[in-house]
């Protein structure tokens, strides 16, 4: 049987040595994506989300089975630069599989996501150009397919796709009709569904490609802030008395009022909380205190560990926030600061909590950990947050799926 690889490294003889079997990479990507899937999403598809993302991951690198890609990867023979591309091949194969099962819209979305997994998302209209008369992409697809014919039985066995031969066909003009139907009924649901699935795919792909281990969030003690600044008190003052309070008394009062809301019976049905208070009242630690207690409540009630993401507008106040958060959290969990001047090496090289992952990670692994928000708490900027929430860039969308189920603190809105 032939060995197919997804990644390689230079060898002494001028060729490359395969470092990871293609099927191993494919399965690892699927496992990573599924492990990051939030189980309580209000996103509907024609098939369960877990099944959809598993299929997308399984097919995303199918084009790497072609001889042109393998020769390019290993520097072991002739290859055509155009024929070594692989994203469209896997995208259109999964498109045919889902189309045959009657899932037209899902078939298109799957192809769209796989085709873009090494680049930023583009207008869906662009894909209609791929099925025009005499499309060069169709010729490329057919020539690629010819190179895997002799290995099709092995590939089917490795992937578990027994009917794979039926799916390796270039799409016809029906694809244009599907795109037109989607365009006629625009829906914001599509935006969140696509970006969410895309984020799961590209983060999982890049983490495995760099051999970066996904961080497993821990249960942070709910009373960490209380241990630092003292037990919450609930003094009762009349409005007329508030101007007469000292700064410390006012700080205690505000914190008590904020924490009292956690006793609301339906607290987890609320999605937006606001806090307006004077400068110097301790909003940073009060918000963190509330978030840690809410996180613990969510864990007990809904069974998952929400990530806390703290976003600020200015870099000059981030350093202070990092200092405050780090002192509170200590070695109980991982706090990452992700902004323009963030240093991945400094943050991820000496923490005891990272010892099991190895203290000598390569620079790109640590950068990947930072770029994909592998932590319990993230401190970042409004720019990072908003360009992730509202955007199409591959680099930024790696962390889009972290938004699901997270607790966001937006400071100085």
Short mmCIF file of N, CA and C in Angstrom, two decimals, residues 336-395:
data_model
loop_
_atom_site.label_atom_id
_atom_site.label_comp_id
_atom_site.label_asym_id
_atom_site.label_seq_id
_atom_site.Cartn_x
_atom_site.Cartn_y
_atom_site.Cartn_z
N UNK A 336 -4.54 34.62 29.01
CA UNK A 336 -3.77 35.05 27.85
C UNK A 336 -4.15 36.46 27.46
N UNK A 337 -3.15 37.25 27.13
CA UNK A 337 -3.39 38.59 26.59
C UNK A 337 -3.13 38.57 25.09
N UNK A 338 -4.14 38.91 24.30
CA UNK A 338 -4.01 38.87 22.85
C UNK A 338 -4.27 40.26 22.28
N UNK A 339 -3.19 40.95 21.96
CA UNK A 339 -3.30 42.29 21.39
C UNK A 339 -2.03 42.57 20.61
N UNK A 340 -1.88 43.77 20.11
CA UNK A 340 -0.80 44.08 19.17
C UNK A 340 0.59 43.74 19.69
N UNK A 341 0.84 43.99 20.97
CA UNK A 341 2.19 43.79 21.50
C UNK A 341 2.30 42.55 22.39
N UNK A 342 1.32 41.67 22.30
CA UNK A 342 1.35 40.47 23.14
C UNK A 342 2.53 39.58 22.78
N UNK A 343 3.20 39.05 23.78
CA UNK A 343 4.37 38.19 23.59
C UNK A 343 3.99 36.75 23.93
N UNK A 344 3.84 35.93 22.89
CA UNK A 344 3.44 34.54 23.10
C UNK A 344 4.49 33.76 23.87
N UNK A 345 5.76 34.00 23.57
CA UNK A 345 6.83 33.25 24.23
C UNK A 345 6.86 33.55 25.72
N UNK A 346 6.74 34.80 26.08
CA UNK A 346 6.80 35.18 27.49
C UNK A 346 5.62 34.61 28.26
N UNK A 347 4.43 34.63 27.64
CA UNK A 347 3.23 34.19 28.35
C UNK A 347 3.15 32.67 28.50
N UNK A 348 3.72 31.94 27.56
CA UNK A 348 3.47 30.50 27.52
C UNK A 348 4.70 29.64 27.80
N UNK A 349 5.77 30.21 28.34
CA UNK A 349 6.99 29.44 28.51
C UNK A 349 7.28 29.03 29.95
N UNK A 350 6.73 29.78 30.93
CA UNK A 350 7.15 29.53 32.30
C UNK A 350 6.03 29.15 33.26
N UNK A 351 4.80 29.16 32.81
CA UNK A 351 3.70 28.86 33.72
C UNK A 351 3.69 27.38 34.09
N UNK A 352 3.57 27.09 35.37
CA UNK A 352 3.57 25.71 35.84
C UNK A 352 2.40 24.93 35.27
N UNK A 353 1.28 25.61 35.06
CA UNK A 353 0.10 24.92 34.56
C UNK A 353 0.31 24.36 33.16
N UNK A 354 1.36 24.81 32.47
CA UNK A 354 1.63 24.35 31.11
C UNK A 354 2.68 23.25 31.08
N UNK A 355 3.16 22.81 32.23
CA UNK A 355 4.26 21.86 32.26
C UNK A 355 3.94 20.57 31.53
N UNK A 356 2.70 20.10 31.65
CA UNK A 356 2.34 18.83 31.02
C UNK A 356 2.36 18.94 29.50
N UNK A 357 2.24 20.14 28.96
CA UNK A 357 2.29 20.33 27.51
C UNK A 357 3.72 20.46 27.00
N UNK A 358 4.68 20.51 27.91
CA UNK A 358 6.07 20.68 27.50
C UNK A 358 6.49 22.13 27.56
N UNK A 359 7.61 22.41 28.19
CA UNK A 359 8.04 23.79 28.38
C UNK A 359 8.80 24.35 27.19
N UNK A 360 9.17 23.49 26.25
CA UNK A 360 10.00 23.95 25.14
C UNK A 360 9.25 23.94 23.81
N UNK A 361 8.05 24.46 23.81
CA UNK A 361 7.28 24.51 22.57
C UNK A 361 7.96 25.41 21.55
N UNK A 362 7.77 25.07 20.31
CA UNK A 362 8.29 25.92 19.25
C UNK A 362 7.52 27.25 19.21
N UNK A 363 8.16 28.24 18.65
CA UNK A 363 7.56 29.58 18.60
C UNK A 363 6.21 29.55 17.89
N UNK A 364 6.10 28.81 16.80
CA UNK A 364 4.84 28.81 16.05
C UNK A 364 3.72 28.14 16.82
N UNK A 365 4.08 27.17 17.67
CA UNK A 365 3.05 26.53 18.49
C UNK A 365 2.51 27.53 19.52
N UNK A 366 3.40 28.27 20.12
CA UNK A 366 2.96 29.24 21.13
C UNK A 366 2.15 30.36 20.50
N UNK A 367 2.56 30.77 19.31
CA UNK A 367 1.80 31.78 18.59
C UNK A 367 0.42 31.24 18.25
N UNK A 368 0.36 29.97 17.86
CA UNK A 368 -0.93 29.35 17.54
C UNK A 368 -1.83 29.29 18.77
N UNK A 369 -1.26 28.98 19.92
CA UNK A 369 -2.03 28.95 21.16
C UNK A 369 -2.64 30.32 21.45
N UNK A 370 -1.85 31.36 21.19
CA UNK A 370 -2.32 32.72 21.44
C UNK A 370 -3.38 33.12 20.43
N UNK A 371 -3.13 32.85 19.15
CA UNK A 371 -4.05 33.26 18.08
C UNK A 371 -5.40 32.55 18.17
N UNK A 372 -5.41 31.38 18.80
CA UNK A 372 -6.66 30.62 18.90
C UNK A 372 -7.24 30.64 20.32
N UNK A 373 -6.74 31.55 21.14
CA UNK A 373 -7.32 31.78 22.46
C UNK A 373 -7.43 30.50 23.29
N UNK A 374 -6.32 29.75 23.36
CA UNK A 374 -6.31 28.51 24.14
C UNK A 374 -6.05 28.84 25.61
N UNK A 375 -7.11 29.20 26.30
CA UNK A 375 -6.98 29.62 27.69
C UNK A 375 -8.33 29.61 28.39
N UNK A 376 -8.30 29.88 29.68
CA UNK A 376 -9.55 30.03 30.44
C UNK A 376 -10.08 31.45 30.32
N UNK A 377 -9.14 32.41 30.31
CA UNK A 377 -9.50 33.82 30.22
C UNK A 377 -8.65 34.49 29.15
N UNK A 378 -9.27 35.28 28.30
CA UNK A 378 -8.56 36.04 27.26
C UNK A 378 -8.76 37.52 27.53
N UNK A 379 -7.68 38.28 27.48
CA UNK A 379 -7.76 39.73 27.54
C UNK A 379 -7.35 40.26 26.17
N UNK A 380 -8.23 40.99 25.53
CA UNK A 380 -7.97 41.40 24.15
C UNK A 380 -8.53 42.80 23.89
N UNK A 381 -8.46 43.22 22.66
CA UNK A 381 -8.93 44.55 22.27
C UNK A 381 -10.26 44.48 21.54
N UNK A 382 -10.95 45.62 21.50
CA UNK A 382 -12.18 45.68 20.72
C UNK A 382 -11.90 45.37 19.26
N UNK A 383 -10.73 45.76 18.77
CA UNK A 383 -10.37 45.49 17.37
C UNK A 383 -10.37 43.99 17.11
N UNK A 384 -9.67 43.23 17.96
CA UNK A 384 -9.63 41.77 17.81
C UNK A 384 -11.03 41.19 17.91
N UNK A 385 -11.78 41.63 18.90
CA UNK A 385 -13.11 41.09 19.13
C UNK A 385 -14.05 41.37 17.96
N UNK A 386 -14.11 42.64 17.53
CA UNK A 386 -15.06 43.02 16.48
C UNK A 386 -14.66 42.51 15.11
N UNK A 387 -13.34 42.46 14.82
CA UNK A 387 -12.91 41.93 13.53
C UNK A 387 -13.06 40.41 13.46
N UNK A 388 -13.20 39.77 14.61
CA UNK A 388 -13.51 38.34 14.64
C UNK A 388 -15.01 38.12 14.49
N UNK A 389 -15.79 38.91 15.21
CA UNK A 389 -17.24 38.78 15.18
C UNK A 389 -17.82 39.16 13.83
N UNK A 390 -17.27 40.21 13.23
CA UNK A 390 -17.80 40.73 11.96
C UNK A 390 -16.66 40.74 10.95
N UNK A 391 -16.45 39.65 10.25
CA UNK A 391 -15.34 39.62 9.31
C UNK A 391 -15.29 38.35 8.49
N UNK A 392 -14.27 38.27 7.64
CA UNK A 392 -14.12 37.11 6.76
C UNK A 392 -12.69 36.61 6.69
N UNK A 393 -11.77 37.23 7.45
CA UNK A 393 -10.35 36.89 7.33
C UNK A 393 -10.02 35.56 8.01
N UNK A 394 -9.34 34.72 7.29
CA UNK A 394 -8.97 33.40 7.79
C UNK A 394 -8.23 33.49 9.12
N UNK A 395 -7.24 34.36 9.19
CA UNK A 395 -6.41 34.48 10.39
C UNK A 395 -7.23 34.81 11.63
#
